[in-house]
PDB file of C-alpha atoms in Angstrom:
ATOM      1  CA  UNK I   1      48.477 -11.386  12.691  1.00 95.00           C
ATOM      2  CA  UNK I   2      47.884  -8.291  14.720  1.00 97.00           C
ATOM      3  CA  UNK I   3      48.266  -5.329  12.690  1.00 98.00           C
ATOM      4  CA  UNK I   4      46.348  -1.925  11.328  1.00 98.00           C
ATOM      5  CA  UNK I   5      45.992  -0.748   7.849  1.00 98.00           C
ATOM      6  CA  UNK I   6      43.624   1.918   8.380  1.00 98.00           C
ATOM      7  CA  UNK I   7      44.400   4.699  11.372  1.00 98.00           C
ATOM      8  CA  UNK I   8      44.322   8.597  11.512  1.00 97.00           C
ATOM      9  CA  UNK I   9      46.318  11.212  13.327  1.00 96.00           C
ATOM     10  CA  UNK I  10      45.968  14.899  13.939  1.00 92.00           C
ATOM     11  CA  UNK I  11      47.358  15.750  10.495  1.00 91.00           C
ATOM     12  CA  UNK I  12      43.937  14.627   9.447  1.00 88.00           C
ATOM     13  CA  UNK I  13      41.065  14.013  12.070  1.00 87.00           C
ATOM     14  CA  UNK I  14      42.390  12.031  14.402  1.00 93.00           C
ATOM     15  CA  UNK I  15      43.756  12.566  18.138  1.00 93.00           C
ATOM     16  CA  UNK I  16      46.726  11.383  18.542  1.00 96.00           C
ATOM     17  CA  UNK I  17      50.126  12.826  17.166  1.00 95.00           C
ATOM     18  CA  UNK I  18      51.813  10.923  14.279  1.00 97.00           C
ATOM     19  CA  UNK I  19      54.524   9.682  16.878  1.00 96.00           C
ATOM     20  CA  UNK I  20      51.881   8.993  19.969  1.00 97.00           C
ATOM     21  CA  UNK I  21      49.972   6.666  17.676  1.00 97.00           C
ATOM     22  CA  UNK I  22      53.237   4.763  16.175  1.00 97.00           C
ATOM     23  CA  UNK I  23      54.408   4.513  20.306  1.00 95.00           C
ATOM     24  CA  UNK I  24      50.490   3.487  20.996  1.00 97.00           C
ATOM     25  CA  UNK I  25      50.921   0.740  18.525  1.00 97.00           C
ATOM     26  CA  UNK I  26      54.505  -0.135  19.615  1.00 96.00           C
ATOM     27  CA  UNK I  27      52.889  -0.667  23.206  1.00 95.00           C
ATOM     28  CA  UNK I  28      50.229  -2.904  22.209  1.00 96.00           C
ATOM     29  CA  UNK I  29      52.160  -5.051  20.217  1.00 96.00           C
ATOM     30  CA  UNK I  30      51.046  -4.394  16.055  1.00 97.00           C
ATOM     31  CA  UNK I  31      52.898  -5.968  14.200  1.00 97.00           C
ATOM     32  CA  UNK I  32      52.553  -3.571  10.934  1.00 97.00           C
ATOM     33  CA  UNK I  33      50.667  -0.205  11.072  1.00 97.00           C
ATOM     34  CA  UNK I  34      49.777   2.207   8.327  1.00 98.00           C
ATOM     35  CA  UNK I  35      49.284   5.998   8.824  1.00 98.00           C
ATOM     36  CA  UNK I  36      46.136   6.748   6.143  1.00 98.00           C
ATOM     37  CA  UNK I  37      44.687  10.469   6.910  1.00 96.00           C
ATOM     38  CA  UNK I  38      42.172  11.773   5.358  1.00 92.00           C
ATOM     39  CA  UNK I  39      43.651  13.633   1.930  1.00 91.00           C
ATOM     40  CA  UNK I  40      46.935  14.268   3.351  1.00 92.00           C
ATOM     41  CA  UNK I  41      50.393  12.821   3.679  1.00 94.00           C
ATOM     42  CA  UNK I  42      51.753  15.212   6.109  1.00 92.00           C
ATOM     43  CA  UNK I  43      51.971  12.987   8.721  1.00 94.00           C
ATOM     44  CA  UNK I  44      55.142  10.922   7.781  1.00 94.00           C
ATOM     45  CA  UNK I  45      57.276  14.189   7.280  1.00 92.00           C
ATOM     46  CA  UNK I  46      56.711  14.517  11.597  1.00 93.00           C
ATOM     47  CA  UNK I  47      57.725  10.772  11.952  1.00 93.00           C
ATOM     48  CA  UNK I  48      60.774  10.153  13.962  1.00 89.00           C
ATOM     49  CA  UNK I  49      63.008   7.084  11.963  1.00 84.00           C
ATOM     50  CA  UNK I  50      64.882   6.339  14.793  1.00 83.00           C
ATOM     51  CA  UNK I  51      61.892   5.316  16.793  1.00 78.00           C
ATOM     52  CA  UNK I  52      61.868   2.387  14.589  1.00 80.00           C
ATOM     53  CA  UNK I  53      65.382   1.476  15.544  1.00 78.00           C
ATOM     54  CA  UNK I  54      65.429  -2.311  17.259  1.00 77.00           C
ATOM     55  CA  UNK I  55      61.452  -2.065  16.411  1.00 85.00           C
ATOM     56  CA  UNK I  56      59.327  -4.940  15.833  1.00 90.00           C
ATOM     57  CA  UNK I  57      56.450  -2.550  14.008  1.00 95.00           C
ATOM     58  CA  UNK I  58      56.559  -2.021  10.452  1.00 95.00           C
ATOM     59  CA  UNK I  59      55.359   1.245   9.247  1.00 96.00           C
ATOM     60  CA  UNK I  60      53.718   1.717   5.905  1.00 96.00           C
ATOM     61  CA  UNK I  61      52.902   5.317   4.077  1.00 95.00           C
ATOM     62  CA  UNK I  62      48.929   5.443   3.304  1.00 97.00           C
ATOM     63  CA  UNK I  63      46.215   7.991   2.557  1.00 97.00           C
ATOM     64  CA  UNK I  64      42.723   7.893   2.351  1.00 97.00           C
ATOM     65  CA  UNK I  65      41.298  10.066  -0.596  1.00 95.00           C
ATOM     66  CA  UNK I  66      37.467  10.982  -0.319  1.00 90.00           C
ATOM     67  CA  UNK I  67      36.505  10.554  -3.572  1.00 93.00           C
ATOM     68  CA  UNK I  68      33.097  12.259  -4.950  1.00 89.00           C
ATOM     69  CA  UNK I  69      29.930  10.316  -3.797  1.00 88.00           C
ATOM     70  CA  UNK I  70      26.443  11.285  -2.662  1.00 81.00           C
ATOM     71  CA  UNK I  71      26.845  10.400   0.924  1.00 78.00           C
ATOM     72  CA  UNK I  72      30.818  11.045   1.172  1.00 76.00           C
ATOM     73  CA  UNK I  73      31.650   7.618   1.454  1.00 84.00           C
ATOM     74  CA  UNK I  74      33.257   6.068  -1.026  1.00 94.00           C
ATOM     75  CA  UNK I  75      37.547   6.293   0.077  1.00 96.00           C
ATOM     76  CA  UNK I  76      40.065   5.420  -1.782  1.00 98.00           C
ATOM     77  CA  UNK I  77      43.116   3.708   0.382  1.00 98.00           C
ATOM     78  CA  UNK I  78      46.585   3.887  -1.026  1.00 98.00           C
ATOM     79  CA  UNK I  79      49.536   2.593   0.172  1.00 98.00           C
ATOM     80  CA  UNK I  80      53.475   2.039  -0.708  1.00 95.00           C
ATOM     81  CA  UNK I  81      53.109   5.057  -3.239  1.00 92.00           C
ATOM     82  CA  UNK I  82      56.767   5.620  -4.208  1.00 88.00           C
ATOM     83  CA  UNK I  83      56.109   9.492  -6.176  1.00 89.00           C
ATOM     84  CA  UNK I  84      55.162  11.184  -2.820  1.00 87.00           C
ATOM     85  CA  UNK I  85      55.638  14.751  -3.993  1.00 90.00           C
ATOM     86  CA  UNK I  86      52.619  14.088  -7.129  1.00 91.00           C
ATOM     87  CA  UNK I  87      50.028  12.538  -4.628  1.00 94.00           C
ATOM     88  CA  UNK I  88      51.253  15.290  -2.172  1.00 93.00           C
ATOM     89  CA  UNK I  89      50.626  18.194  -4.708  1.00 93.00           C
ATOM     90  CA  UNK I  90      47.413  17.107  -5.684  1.00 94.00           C
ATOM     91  CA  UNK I  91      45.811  16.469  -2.281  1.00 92.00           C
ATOM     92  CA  UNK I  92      47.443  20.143  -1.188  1.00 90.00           C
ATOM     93  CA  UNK I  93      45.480  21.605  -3.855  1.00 89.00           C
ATOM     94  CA  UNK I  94      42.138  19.890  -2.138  1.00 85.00           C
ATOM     95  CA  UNK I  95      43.591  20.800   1.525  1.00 80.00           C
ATOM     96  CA  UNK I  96      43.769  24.509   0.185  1.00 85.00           C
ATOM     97  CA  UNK I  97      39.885  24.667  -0.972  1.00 85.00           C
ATOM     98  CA  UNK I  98      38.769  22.748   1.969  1.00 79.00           C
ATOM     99  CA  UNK I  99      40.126  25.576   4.036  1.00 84.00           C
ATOM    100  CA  UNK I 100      38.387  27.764   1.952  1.00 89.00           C
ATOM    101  CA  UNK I 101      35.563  25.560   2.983  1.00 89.00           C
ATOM    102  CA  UNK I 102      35.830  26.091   6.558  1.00 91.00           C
ATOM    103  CA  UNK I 103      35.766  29.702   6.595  1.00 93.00           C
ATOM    104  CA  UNK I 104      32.709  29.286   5.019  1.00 94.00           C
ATOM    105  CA  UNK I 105      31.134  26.873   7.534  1.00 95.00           C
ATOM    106  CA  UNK I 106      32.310  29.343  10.133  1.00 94.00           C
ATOM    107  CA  UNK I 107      30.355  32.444   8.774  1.00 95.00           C
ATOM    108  CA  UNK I 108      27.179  30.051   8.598  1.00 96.00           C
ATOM    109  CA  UNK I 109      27.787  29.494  11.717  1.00 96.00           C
ATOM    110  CA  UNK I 110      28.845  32.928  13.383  1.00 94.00           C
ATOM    111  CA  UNK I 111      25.049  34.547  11.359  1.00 95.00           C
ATOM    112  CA  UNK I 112      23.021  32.059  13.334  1.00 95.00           C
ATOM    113  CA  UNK I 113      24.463  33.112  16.678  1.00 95.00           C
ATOM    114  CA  UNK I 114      27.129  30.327  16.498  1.00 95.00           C
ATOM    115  CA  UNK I 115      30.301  31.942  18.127  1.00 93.00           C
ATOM    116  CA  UNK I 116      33.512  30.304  17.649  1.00 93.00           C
ATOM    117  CA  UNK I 117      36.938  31.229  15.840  1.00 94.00           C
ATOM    118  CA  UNK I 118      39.359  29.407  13.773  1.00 92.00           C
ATOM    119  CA  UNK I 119      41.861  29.847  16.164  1.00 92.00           C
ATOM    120  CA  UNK I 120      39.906  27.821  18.683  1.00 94.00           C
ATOM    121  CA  UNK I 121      39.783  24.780  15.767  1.00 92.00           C
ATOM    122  CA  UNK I 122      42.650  25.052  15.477  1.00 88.00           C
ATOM    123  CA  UNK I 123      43.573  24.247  19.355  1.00 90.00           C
ATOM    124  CA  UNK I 124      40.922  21.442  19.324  1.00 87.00           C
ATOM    125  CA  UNK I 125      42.367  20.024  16.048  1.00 80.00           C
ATOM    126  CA  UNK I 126      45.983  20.140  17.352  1.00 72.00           C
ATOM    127  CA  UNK I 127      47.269  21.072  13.780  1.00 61.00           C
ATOM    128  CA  UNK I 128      46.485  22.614  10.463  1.00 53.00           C
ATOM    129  CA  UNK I 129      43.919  20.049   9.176  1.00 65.00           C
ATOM    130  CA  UNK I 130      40.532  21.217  10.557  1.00 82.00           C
ATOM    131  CA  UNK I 131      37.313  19.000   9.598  1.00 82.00           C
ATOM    132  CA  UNK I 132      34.086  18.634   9.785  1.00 86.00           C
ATOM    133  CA  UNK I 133      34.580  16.666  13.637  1.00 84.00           C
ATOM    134  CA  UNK I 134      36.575  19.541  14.733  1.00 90.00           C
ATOM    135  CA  UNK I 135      33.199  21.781  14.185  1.00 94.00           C
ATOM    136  CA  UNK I 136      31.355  19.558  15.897  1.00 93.00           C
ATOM    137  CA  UNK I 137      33.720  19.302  19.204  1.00 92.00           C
ATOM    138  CA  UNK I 138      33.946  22.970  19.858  1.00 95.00           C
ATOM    139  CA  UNK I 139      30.062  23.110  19.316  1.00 96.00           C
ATOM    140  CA  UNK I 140      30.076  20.222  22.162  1.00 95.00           C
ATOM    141  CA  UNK I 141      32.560  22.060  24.493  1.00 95.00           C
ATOM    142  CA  UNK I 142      30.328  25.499  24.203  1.00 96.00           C
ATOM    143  CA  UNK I 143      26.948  24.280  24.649  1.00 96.00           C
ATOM    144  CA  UNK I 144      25.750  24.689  20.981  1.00 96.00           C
ATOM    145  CA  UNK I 145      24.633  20.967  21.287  1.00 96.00           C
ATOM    146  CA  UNK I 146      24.866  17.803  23.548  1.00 95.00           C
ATOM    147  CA  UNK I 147      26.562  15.335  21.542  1.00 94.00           C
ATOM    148  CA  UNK I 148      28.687  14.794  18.238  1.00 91.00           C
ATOM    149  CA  UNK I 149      26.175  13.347  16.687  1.00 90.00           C
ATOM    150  CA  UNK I 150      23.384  15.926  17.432  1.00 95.00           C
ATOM    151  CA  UNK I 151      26.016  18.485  15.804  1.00 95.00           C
ATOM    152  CA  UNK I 152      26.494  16.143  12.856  1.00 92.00           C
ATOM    153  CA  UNK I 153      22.647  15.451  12.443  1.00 92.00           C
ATOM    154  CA  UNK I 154      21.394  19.419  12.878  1.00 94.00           C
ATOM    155  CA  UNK I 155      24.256  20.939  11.424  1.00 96.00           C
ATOM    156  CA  UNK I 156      27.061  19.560   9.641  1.00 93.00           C
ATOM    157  CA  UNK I 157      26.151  16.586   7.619  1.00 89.00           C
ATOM    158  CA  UNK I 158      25.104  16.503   4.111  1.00 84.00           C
ATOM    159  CA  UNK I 159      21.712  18.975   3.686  1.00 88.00           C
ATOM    160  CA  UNK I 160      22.352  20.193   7.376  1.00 93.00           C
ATOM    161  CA  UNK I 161      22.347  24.005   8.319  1.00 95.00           C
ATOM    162  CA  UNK I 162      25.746  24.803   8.282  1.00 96.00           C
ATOM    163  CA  UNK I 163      27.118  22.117   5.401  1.00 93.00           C
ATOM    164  CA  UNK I 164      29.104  22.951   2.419  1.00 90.00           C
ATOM    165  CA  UNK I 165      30.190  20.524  -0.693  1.00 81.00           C
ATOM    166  CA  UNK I 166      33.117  19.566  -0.590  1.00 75.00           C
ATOM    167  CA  UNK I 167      35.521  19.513  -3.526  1.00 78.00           C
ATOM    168  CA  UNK I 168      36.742  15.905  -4.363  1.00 83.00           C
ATOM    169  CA  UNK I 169      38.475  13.560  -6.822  1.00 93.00           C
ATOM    170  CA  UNK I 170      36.102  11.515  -8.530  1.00 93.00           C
ATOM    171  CA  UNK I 171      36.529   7.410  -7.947  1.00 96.00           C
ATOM    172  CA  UNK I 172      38.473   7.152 -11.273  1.00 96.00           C
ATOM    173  CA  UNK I 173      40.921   9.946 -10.780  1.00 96.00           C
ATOM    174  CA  UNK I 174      41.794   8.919  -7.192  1.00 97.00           C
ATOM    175  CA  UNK I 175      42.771   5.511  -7.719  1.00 98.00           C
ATOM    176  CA  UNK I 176      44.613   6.708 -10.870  1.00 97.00           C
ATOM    177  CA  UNK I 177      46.637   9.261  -8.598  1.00 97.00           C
ATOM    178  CA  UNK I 178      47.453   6.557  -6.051  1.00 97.00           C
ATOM    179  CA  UNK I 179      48.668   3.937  -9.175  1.00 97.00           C
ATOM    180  CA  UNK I 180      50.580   6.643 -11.237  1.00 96.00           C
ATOM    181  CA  UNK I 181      52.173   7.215  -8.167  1.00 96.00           C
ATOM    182  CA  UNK I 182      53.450   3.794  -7.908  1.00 96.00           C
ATOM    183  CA  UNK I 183      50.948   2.782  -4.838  1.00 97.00           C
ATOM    184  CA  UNK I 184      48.204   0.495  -4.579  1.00 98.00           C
ATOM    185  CA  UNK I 185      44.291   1.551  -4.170  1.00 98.00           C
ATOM    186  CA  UNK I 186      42.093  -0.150  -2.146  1.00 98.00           C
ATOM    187  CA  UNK I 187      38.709   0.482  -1.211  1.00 98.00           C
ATOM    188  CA  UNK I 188      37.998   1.534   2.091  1.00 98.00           C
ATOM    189  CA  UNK I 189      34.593   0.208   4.698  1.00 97.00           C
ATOM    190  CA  UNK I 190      32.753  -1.118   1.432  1.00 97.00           C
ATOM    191  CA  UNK I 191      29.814  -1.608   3.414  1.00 96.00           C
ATOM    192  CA  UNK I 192      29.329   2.398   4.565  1.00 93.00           C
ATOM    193  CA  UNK I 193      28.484   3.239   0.529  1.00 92.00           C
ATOM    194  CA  UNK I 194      25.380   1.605   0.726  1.00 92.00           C
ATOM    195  CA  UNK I 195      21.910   2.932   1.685  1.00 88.00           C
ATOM    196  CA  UNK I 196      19.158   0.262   2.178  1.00 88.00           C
ATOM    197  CA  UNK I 197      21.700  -2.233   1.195  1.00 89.00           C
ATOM    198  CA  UNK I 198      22.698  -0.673  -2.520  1.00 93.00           C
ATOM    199  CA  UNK I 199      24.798   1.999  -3.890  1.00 93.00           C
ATOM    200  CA  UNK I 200      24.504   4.673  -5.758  1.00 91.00           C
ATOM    201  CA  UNK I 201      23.794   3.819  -9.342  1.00 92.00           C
ATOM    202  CA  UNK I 202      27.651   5.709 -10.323  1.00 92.00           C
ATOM    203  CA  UNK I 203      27.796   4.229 -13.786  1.00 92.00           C
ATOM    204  CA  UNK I 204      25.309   2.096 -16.341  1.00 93.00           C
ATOM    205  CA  UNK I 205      24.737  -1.685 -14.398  1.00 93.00           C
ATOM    206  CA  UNK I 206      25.992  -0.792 -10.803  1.00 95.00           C
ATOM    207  CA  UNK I 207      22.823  -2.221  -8.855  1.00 95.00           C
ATOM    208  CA  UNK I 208      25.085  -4.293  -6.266  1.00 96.00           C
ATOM    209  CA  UNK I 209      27.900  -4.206  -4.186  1.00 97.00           C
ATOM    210  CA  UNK I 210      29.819  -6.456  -6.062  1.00 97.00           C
ATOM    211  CA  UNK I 211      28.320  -4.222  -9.274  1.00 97.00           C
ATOM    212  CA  UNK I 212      30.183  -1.283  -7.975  1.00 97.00           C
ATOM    213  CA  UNK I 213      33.578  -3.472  -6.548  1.00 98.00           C
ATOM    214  CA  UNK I 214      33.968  -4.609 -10.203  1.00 98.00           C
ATOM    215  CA  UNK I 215      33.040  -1.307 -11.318  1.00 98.00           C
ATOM    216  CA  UNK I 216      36.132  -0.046  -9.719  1.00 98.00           C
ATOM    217  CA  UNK I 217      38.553  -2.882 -10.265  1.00 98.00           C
ATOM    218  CA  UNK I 218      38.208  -1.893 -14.288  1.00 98.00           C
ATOM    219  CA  UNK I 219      39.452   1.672 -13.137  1.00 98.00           C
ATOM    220  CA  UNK I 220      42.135   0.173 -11.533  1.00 98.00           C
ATOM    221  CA  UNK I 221      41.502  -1.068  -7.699  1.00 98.00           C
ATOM    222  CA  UNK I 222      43.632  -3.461  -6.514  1.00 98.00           C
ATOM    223  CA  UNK I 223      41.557  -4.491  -3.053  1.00 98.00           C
ATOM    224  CA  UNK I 224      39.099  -4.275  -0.780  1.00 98.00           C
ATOM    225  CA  UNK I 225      38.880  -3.699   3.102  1.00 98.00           C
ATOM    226  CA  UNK I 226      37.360  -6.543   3.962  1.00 98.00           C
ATOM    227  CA  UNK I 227      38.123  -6.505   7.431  1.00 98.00           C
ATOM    228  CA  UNK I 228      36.766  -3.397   9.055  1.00 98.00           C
ATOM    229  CA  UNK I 229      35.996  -2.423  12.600  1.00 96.00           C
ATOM    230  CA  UNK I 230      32.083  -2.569  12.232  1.00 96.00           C
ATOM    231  CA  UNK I 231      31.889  -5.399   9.276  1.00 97.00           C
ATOM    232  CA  UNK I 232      30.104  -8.015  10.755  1.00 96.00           C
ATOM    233  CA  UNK I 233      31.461 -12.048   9.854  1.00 97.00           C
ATOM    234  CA  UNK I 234      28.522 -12.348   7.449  1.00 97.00           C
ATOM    235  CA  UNK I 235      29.904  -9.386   5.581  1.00 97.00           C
ATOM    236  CA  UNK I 236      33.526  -9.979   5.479  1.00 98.00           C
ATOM    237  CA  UNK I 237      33.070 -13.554   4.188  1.00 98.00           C
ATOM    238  CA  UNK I 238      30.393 -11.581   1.628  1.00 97.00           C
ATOM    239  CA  UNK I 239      33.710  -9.409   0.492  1.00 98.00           C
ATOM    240  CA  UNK I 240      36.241 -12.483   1.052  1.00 98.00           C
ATOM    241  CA  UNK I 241      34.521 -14.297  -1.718  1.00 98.00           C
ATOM    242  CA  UNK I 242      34.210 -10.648  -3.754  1.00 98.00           C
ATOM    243  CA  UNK I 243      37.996 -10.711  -3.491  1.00 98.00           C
ATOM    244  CA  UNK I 244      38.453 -14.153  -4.331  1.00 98.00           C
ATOM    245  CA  UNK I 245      36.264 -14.213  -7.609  1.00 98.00           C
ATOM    246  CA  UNK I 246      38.186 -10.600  -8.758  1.00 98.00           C
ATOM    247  CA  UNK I 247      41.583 -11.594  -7.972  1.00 98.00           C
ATOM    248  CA  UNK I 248      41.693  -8.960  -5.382  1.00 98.00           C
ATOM    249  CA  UNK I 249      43.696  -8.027  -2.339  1.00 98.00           C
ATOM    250  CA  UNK I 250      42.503  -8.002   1.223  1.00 98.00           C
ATOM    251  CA  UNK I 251      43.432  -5.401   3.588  1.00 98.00           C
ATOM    252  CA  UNK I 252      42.449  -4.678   7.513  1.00 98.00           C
ATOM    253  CA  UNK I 253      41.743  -1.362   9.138  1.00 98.00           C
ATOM    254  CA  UNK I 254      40.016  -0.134  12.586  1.00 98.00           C
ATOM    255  CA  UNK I 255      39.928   3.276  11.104  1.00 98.00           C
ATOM    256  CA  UNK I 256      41.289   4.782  14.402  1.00 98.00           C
ATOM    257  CA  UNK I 257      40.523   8.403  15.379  1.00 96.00           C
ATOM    258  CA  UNK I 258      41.816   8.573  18.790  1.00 95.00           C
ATOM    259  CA  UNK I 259      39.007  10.028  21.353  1.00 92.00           C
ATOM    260  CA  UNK I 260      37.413  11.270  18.115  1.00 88.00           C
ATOM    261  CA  UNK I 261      35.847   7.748  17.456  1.00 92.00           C
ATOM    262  CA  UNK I 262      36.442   6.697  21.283  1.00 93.00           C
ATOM    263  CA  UNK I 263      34.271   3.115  20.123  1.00 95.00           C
ATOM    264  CA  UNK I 264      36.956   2.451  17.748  1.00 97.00           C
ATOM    265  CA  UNK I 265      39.891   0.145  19.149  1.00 97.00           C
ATOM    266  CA  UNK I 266      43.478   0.832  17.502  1.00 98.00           C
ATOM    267  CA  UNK I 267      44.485  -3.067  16.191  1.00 98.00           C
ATOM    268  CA  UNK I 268      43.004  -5.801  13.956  1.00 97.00           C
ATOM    269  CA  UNK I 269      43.714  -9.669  14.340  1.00 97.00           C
ATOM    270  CA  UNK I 270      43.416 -10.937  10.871  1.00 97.00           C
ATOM    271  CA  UNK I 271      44.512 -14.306   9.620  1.00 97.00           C
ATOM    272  CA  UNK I 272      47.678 -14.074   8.091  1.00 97.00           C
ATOM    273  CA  UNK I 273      46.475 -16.022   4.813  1.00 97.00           C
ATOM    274  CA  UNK I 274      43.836 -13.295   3.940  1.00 97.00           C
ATOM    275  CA  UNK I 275      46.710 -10.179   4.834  1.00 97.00           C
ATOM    276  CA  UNK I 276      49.930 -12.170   2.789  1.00 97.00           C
ATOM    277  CA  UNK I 277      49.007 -11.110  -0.210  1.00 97.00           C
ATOM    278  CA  UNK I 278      48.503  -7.589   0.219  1.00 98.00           C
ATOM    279  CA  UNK I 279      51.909  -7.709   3.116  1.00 97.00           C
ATOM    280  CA  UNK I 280      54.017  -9.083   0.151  1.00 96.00           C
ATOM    281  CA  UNK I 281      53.160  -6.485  -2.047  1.00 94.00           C
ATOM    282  CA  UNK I 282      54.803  -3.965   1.073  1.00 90.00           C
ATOM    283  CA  UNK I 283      57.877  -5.471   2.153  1.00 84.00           C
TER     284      UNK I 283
END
């Protein structure tokens, strides 16, 4: 089954409008594709019903909540939540300090001979959200540095020059926002938590992977993304039999960006007997 349960769009940090990536997807033939930027639900109130009209693509209502973790790693997918307004208040109330957040970065920036503006994230970003990979663009486009990831590495990631915390739910209270809600949490890219192949020791016994998947299933998780864009077979059958032993549903995401991530390919085939369970709980 060709579908995508993970994608981004320029509400959040992605490239493409809300309705350029739903026609992008319409053109290549998904079958069901979910709309999950980063904190935010803002794109579905610029989505366009009647482009759905004598439509083949299903379109489900996601977010991805960064929930509070050493390395900023650790998202929390939800999808089908039916109480849009609470998820919507509480994420607004993030959105407002990470703005706060990137005036911040900008004055860091602007003492050590940085020069840029908000206005000109702004244009870059193509909307209101501006993150981290909007920074790290403009610093691109004026010479500041030769690549993404020399901006990331020097300046903007954890410990770099110009980085400041950001504010986040912890793992507990963001699955509990997406369930109260009526939605269902998953756990997004399992595999990017871990450093030298273990996570961070979050509560008493969590040594393992699987230590920190059940972990979170006794908070509430529903699933696991076991098919991700840079999981490798040895891992996804390592996280198919996770999700088999906890009862658990599987779930499929590229975790498209648009030209921000231009490696990343919008589109997953997955095997409809490792999706149905998770599809049923949708439609």
């Amino acid at each position: 089954m060709v579908l995508d349960l993970h994608t981004h769009t320029t509400a959040s940090d992605g490239t493409l409008r809300p309705m350029e990536l739903i026609q992008k997807a319409k053109l290549i033939g998904l079958e069901v594709l979910a709309i999950t930027d980063h904190d935010t639900v803002s794109a579905f109130h610029q989505v366009d019903d009647s482009a759905f009209k004598d439509s083949k693509l299903l379109l489900v209502r996601g977010v991805e909540i960064s929930a509070e973790y050493p390395t900023d790693s650790l998202h929390i997918l939800g999808y089908n939540f039916r109480d849009s307004e609470k998820v919507e208040k509480v994420l607004n109330e993030l959105i407002e300090y990470r703005n706060k957040r990137n005036e911040l970065i900008l004055e860091k920036m602007n003492q050590h001979g940085f020069n840029v503006t908000m206005e000109e994230l702004k244009q870059i970003a193509k909307g209101k959200a501006v993150g981290r990979p909007h920074f790290a663009r403009l610093m691109v486009e004026k010479g500041y540095v030769q690549s993404l990831d020399e901006a990331f590495q020097k300046y903007l990631k954890d410990g770099g020059l110009f980085f400041v915390e950001k504010k986040r739910l912890k793992p507990e209270e963001a699955i509990d926002l997406i369930k109260e809600a009526g939605g269902i949490a998953i756990l997004a890219h399992p595999y990017q938590m871990l450093r030298d192949g273990k996570p961070y020791p979050i509560a008493p016994g969590v040594e393992s992977l699987e230590d920190l998947i059940r972990y979170l299933v006794s908070k509430g998780l529903d699933g696991i993304e076991a098919y991700y864009s840079t999981h490798m077979p040895g891992q996804i059958e390592e996280l198919l039999y996770i999700a088999e032993k906890y009862n658990l549903l599987i779930t499929a995401g590229s975790d498209f960006h648009g030209d921000n991530r231009p490696n990343v390919k919008l589109g997953m085939n997955v095997p409809y007997r490792h999706i149905g369970k998770f599809l049923s709980k949708l439609f």
